[in-house]
Coordinates of C-alpha atoms in Angstrom, one line a residue:
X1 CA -78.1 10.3 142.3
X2 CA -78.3 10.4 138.6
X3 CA -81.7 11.4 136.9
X4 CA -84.0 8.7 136.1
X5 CA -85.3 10.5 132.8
X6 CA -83.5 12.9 131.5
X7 CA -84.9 15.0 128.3
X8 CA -82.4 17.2 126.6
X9 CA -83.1 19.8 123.9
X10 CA -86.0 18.3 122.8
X11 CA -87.5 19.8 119.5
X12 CA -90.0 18.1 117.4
X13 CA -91.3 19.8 114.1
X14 CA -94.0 19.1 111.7
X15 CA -93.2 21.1 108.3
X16 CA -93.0 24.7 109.0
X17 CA -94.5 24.3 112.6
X18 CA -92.4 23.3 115.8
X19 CA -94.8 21.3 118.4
X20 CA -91.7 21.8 121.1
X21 CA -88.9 23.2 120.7
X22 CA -85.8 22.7 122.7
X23 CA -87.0 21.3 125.8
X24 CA -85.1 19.8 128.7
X25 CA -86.1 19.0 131.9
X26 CA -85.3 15.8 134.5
X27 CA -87.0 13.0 136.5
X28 CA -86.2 11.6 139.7
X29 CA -86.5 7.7 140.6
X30 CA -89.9 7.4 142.5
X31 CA -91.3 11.1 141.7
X32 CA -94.1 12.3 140.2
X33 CA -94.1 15.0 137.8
X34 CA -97.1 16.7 135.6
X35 CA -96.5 18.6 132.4
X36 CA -98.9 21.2 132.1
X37 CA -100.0 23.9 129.7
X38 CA -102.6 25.3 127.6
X39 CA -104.3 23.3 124.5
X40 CA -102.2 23.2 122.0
X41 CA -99.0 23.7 124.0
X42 CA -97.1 20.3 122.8
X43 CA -97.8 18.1 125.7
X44 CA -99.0 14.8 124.1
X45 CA -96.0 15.4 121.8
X46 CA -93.3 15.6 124.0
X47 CA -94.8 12.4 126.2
X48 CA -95.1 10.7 122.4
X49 CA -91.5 11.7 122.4
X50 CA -90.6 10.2 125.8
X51 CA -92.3 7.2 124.7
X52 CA -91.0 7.0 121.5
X53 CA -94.0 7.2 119.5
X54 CA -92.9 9.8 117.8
X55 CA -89.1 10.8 116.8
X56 CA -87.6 13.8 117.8
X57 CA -86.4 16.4 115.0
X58 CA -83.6 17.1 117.9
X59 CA -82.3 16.3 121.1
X60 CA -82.7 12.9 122.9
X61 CA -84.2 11.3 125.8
X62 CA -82.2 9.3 128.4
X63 CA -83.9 6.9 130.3
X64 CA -81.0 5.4 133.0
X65 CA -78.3 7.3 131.4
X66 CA -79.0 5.6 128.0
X67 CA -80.9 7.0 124.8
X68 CA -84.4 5.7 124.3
X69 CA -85.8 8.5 121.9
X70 CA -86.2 7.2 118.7
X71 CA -86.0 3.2 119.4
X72 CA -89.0 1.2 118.5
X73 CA -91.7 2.2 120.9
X74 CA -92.3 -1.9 122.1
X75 CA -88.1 -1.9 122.7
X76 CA -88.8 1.2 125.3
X77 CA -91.5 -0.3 127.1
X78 CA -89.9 -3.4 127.6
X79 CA -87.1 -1.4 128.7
X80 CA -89.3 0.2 131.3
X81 CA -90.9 3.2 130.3
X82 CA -94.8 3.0 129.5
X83 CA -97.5 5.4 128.4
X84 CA -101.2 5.2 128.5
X85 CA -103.3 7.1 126.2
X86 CA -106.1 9.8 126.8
X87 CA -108.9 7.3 125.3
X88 CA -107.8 4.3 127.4
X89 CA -106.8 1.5 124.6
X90 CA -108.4 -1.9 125.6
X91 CA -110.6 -4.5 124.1
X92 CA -113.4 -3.6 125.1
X93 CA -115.1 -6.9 124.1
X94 CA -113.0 -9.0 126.6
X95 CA -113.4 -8.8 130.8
X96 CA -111.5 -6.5 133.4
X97 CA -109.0 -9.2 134.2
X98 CA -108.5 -10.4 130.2
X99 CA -107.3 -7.1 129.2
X100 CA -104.8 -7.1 132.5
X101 CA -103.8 -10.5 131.2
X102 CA -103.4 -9.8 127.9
X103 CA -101.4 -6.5 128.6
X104 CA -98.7 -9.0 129.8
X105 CA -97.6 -11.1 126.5
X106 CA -94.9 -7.8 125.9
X107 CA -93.3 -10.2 128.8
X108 CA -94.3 -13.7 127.5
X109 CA -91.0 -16.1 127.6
X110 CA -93.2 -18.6 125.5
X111 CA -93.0 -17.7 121.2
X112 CA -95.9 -17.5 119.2
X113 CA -95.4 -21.0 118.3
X114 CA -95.1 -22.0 122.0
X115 CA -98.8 -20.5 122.4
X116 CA -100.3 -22.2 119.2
X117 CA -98.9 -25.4 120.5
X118 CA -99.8 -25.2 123.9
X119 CA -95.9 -25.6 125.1
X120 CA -94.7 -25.4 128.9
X121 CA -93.3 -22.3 128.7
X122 CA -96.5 -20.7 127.6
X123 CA -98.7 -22.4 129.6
X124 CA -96.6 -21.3 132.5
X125 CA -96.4 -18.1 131.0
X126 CA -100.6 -17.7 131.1
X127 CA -100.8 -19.4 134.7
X128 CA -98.2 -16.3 136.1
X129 CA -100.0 -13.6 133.9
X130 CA -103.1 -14.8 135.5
X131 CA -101.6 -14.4 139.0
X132 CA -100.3 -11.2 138.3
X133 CA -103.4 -9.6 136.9
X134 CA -105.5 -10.6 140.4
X135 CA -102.5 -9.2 142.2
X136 CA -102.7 -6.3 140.5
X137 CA -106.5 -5.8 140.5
X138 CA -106.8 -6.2 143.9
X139 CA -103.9 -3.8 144.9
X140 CA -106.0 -1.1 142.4
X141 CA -109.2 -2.0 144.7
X142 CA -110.5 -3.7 141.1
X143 CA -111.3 -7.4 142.3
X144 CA -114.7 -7.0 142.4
X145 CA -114.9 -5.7 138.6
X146 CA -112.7 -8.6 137.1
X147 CA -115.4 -10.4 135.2
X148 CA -116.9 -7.2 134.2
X149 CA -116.4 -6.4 130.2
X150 CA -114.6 -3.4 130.2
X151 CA -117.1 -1.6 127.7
X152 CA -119.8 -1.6 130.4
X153 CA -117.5 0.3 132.9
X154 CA -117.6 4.0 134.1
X155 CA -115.2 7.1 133.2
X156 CA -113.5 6.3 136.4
X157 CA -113.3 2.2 136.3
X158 CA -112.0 3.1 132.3
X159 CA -109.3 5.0 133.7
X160 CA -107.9 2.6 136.4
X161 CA -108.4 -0.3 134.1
X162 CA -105.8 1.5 131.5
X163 CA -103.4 2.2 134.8
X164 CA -103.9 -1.7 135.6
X165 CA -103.2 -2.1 131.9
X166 CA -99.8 -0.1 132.3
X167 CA -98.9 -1.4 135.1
X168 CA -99.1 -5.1 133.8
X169 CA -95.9 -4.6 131.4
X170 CA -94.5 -3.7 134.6
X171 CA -93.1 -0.3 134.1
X172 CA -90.3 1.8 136.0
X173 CA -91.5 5.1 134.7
X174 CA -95.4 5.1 133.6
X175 CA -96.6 8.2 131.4
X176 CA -100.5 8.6 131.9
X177 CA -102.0 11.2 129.6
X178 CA -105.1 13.1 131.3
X179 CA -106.0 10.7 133.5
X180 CA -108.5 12.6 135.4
X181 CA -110.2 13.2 131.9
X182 CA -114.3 13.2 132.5
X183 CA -114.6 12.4 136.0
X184 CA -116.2 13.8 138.8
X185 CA -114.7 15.5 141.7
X186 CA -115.2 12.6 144.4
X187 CA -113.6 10.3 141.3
X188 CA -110.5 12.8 140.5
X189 CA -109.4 12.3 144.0
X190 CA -110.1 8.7 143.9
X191 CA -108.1 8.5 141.1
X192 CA -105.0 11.2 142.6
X193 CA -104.9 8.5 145.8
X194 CA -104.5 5.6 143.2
X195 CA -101.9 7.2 141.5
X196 CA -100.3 8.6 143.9
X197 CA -100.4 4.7 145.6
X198 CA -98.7 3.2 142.2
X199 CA -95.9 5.4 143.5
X200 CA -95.9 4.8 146.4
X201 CA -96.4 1.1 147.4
X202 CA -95.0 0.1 143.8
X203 CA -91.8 2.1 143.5
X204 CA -92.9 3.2 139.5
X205 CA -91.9 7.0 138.7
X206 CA -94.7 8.7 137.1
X207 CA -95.1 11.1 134.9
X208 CA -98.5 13.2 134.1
X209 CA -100.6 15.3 131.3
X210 CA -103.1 17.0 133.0
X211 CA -105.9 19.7 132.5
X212 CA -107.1 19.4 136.1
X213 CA -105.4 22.1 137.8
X214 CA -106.3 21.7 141.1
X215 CA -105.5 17.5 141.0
X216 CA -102.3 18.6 139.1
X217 CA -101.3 20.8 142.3
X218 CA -102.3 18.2 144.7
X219 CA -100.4 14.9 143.7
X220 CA -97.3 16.4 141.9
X221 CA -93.9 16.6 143.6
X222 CA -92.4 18.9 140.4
X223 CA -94.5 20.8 137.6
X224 CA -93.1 21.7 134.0
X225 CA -95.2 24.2 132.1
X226 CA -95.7 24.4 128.1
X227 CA -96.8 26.8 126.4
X228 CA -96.6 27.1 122.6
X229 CA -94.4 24.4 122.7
X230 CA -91.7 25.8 124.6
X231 CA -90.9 25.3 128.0
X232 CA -91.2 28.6 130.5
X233 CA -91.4 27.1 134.0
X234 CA -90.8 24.3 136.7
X235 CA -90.8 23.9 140.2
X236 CA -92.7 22.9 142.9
X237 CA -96.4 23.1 142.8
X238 CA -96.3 26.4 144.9
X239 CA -93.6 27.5 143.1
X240 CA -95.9 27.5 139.9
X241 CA -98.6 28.9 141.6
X242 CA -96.7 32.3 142.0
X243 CA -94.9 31.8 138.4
X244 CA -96.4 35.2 136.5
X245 CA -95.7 33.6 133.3
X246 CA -97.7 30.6 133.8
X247 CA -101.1 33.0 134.8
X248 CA -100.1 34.9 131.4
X249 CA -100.1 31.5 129.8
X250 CA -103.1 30.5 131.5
X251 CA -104.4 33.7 130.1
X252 CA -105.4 35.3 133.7
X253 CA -107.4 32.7 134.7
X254 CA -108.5 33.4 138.3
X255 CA -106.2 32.0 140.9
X256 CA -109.2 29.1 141.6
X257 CA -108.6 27.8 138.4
X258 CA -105.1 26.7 138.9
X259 CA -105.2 25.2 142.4
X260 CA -104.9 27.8 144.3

């Protein structure tokens, strides 16, 4: 079976300095896979890559066998492939299920017109995005937060709401950059079971940044490691755990502070 993602020779420079440089690495349909590596080591800018937020200086990125890198972000995600951000990105004036609903209009059949006039389409359009965004909540265990406005949730609530948020464009591959950021233990693990349930019971591929070591070695099926923007390992998560180039990029950090 052919590679769901496939990143080849990915380089991306700014000026004089190179954020990655010639990168390649594949994803599987329906596995998830964390990129890992020191500050500084190019992560957000090779998912910005994947994404399409960013062009690359070189190389390409295949999504399906067809090139995605340096499209209009909004044509990739409607394609399928959707990234959330480390400071989840939601109006934080409007309620729990309004942002779910609202994530949906990359998928409206109705125009702008359609909306302003209050046409068929659209108002079929709002009655399925509605349905969608309580089907969705409830799968994420959310129901009971729908009315809630989103800037009076927790770290953890923030977090799921921007999966929920991904989710609602309907994605085949979702990117989610740190999405353990701030949280507890007891709400990392939380979070690993939702994630690892988006999988799962939803069929979406997903990929991961992650600083969270030992929640990195517990949900991924396949770790790449960064460091200075270069790739210099991949495998399974005990494979990486016994990769001497990733403690030397981890600076010999005790063996706790990778998982293991």
């Amino acid at each position: 079976m052919s590679p769901l993602i496939q990143v080849k020779n990915v380089t991306k420079k700014y000026g004089g300095l190179t954020a990655n440089n010639d990168i390649s690495f594949d994803v599987a349909e329906n596995e998830i896979l964390s990129v890992i590596g020191p500050n500084g080591a190019g992560k957000s800018t090779l998912f910005k890559m994947i994404s399409s937020f960013t062009p690359t200086t070189s190389g390409e990125v295949l999504y399906q066998g067809e090139r995605i890198s340096n499209l209009k972000p909004h044509i990739v995600a409607r394609k399928g492939v959707v990234r959330t951000f480390q400071e989840t990105t939601i109006f934080k004036s409007m309620t729990v299920r309004e942002s779910v609903v609202v994530a949906q209009h990359l998928r409206a059949k109705a125009s702008l017109a359609g909306y302003f006039w209050g046409s068929k389409t659209a108002k079929e359009d709002v009655t399925a995005f509605g349905e969608y965004a309580d089907e969705l909540l409830e799968f994420l265990g959310m129901s009971e937060i729908s009315g809630e406005q989103a800037t009076n949730l927790p770290q953890g609530s923030l977090r799921a709401l921007g999966i929920a948020i991904g989710l609602a464009t309907d994605p085949k591959v979702l990117l989610l950059d740190e999405p353990f950021a701030g949280m507890n233990h007891d709400e990392t693990m939380r979070m690993v079971d939702l994630v690892r349930s988006v999988r799962d019971e939803r069929g979406v591929t997903v990929m991961l940044v992650e600083h969270d070591m030992p929640a990195v070695m517990n949900i991924s099926d396949r770790i790449v490691v960064l460091n200075f923007g270069e790739k210099i390992a991949q495998g399974t998560p005990s494979e990486i755990q016994n990769n001497e180039k990733v403690i030397e990029a981890y600076l010999g950090s005790a063996d706790d502070e990778i998982g293991m």
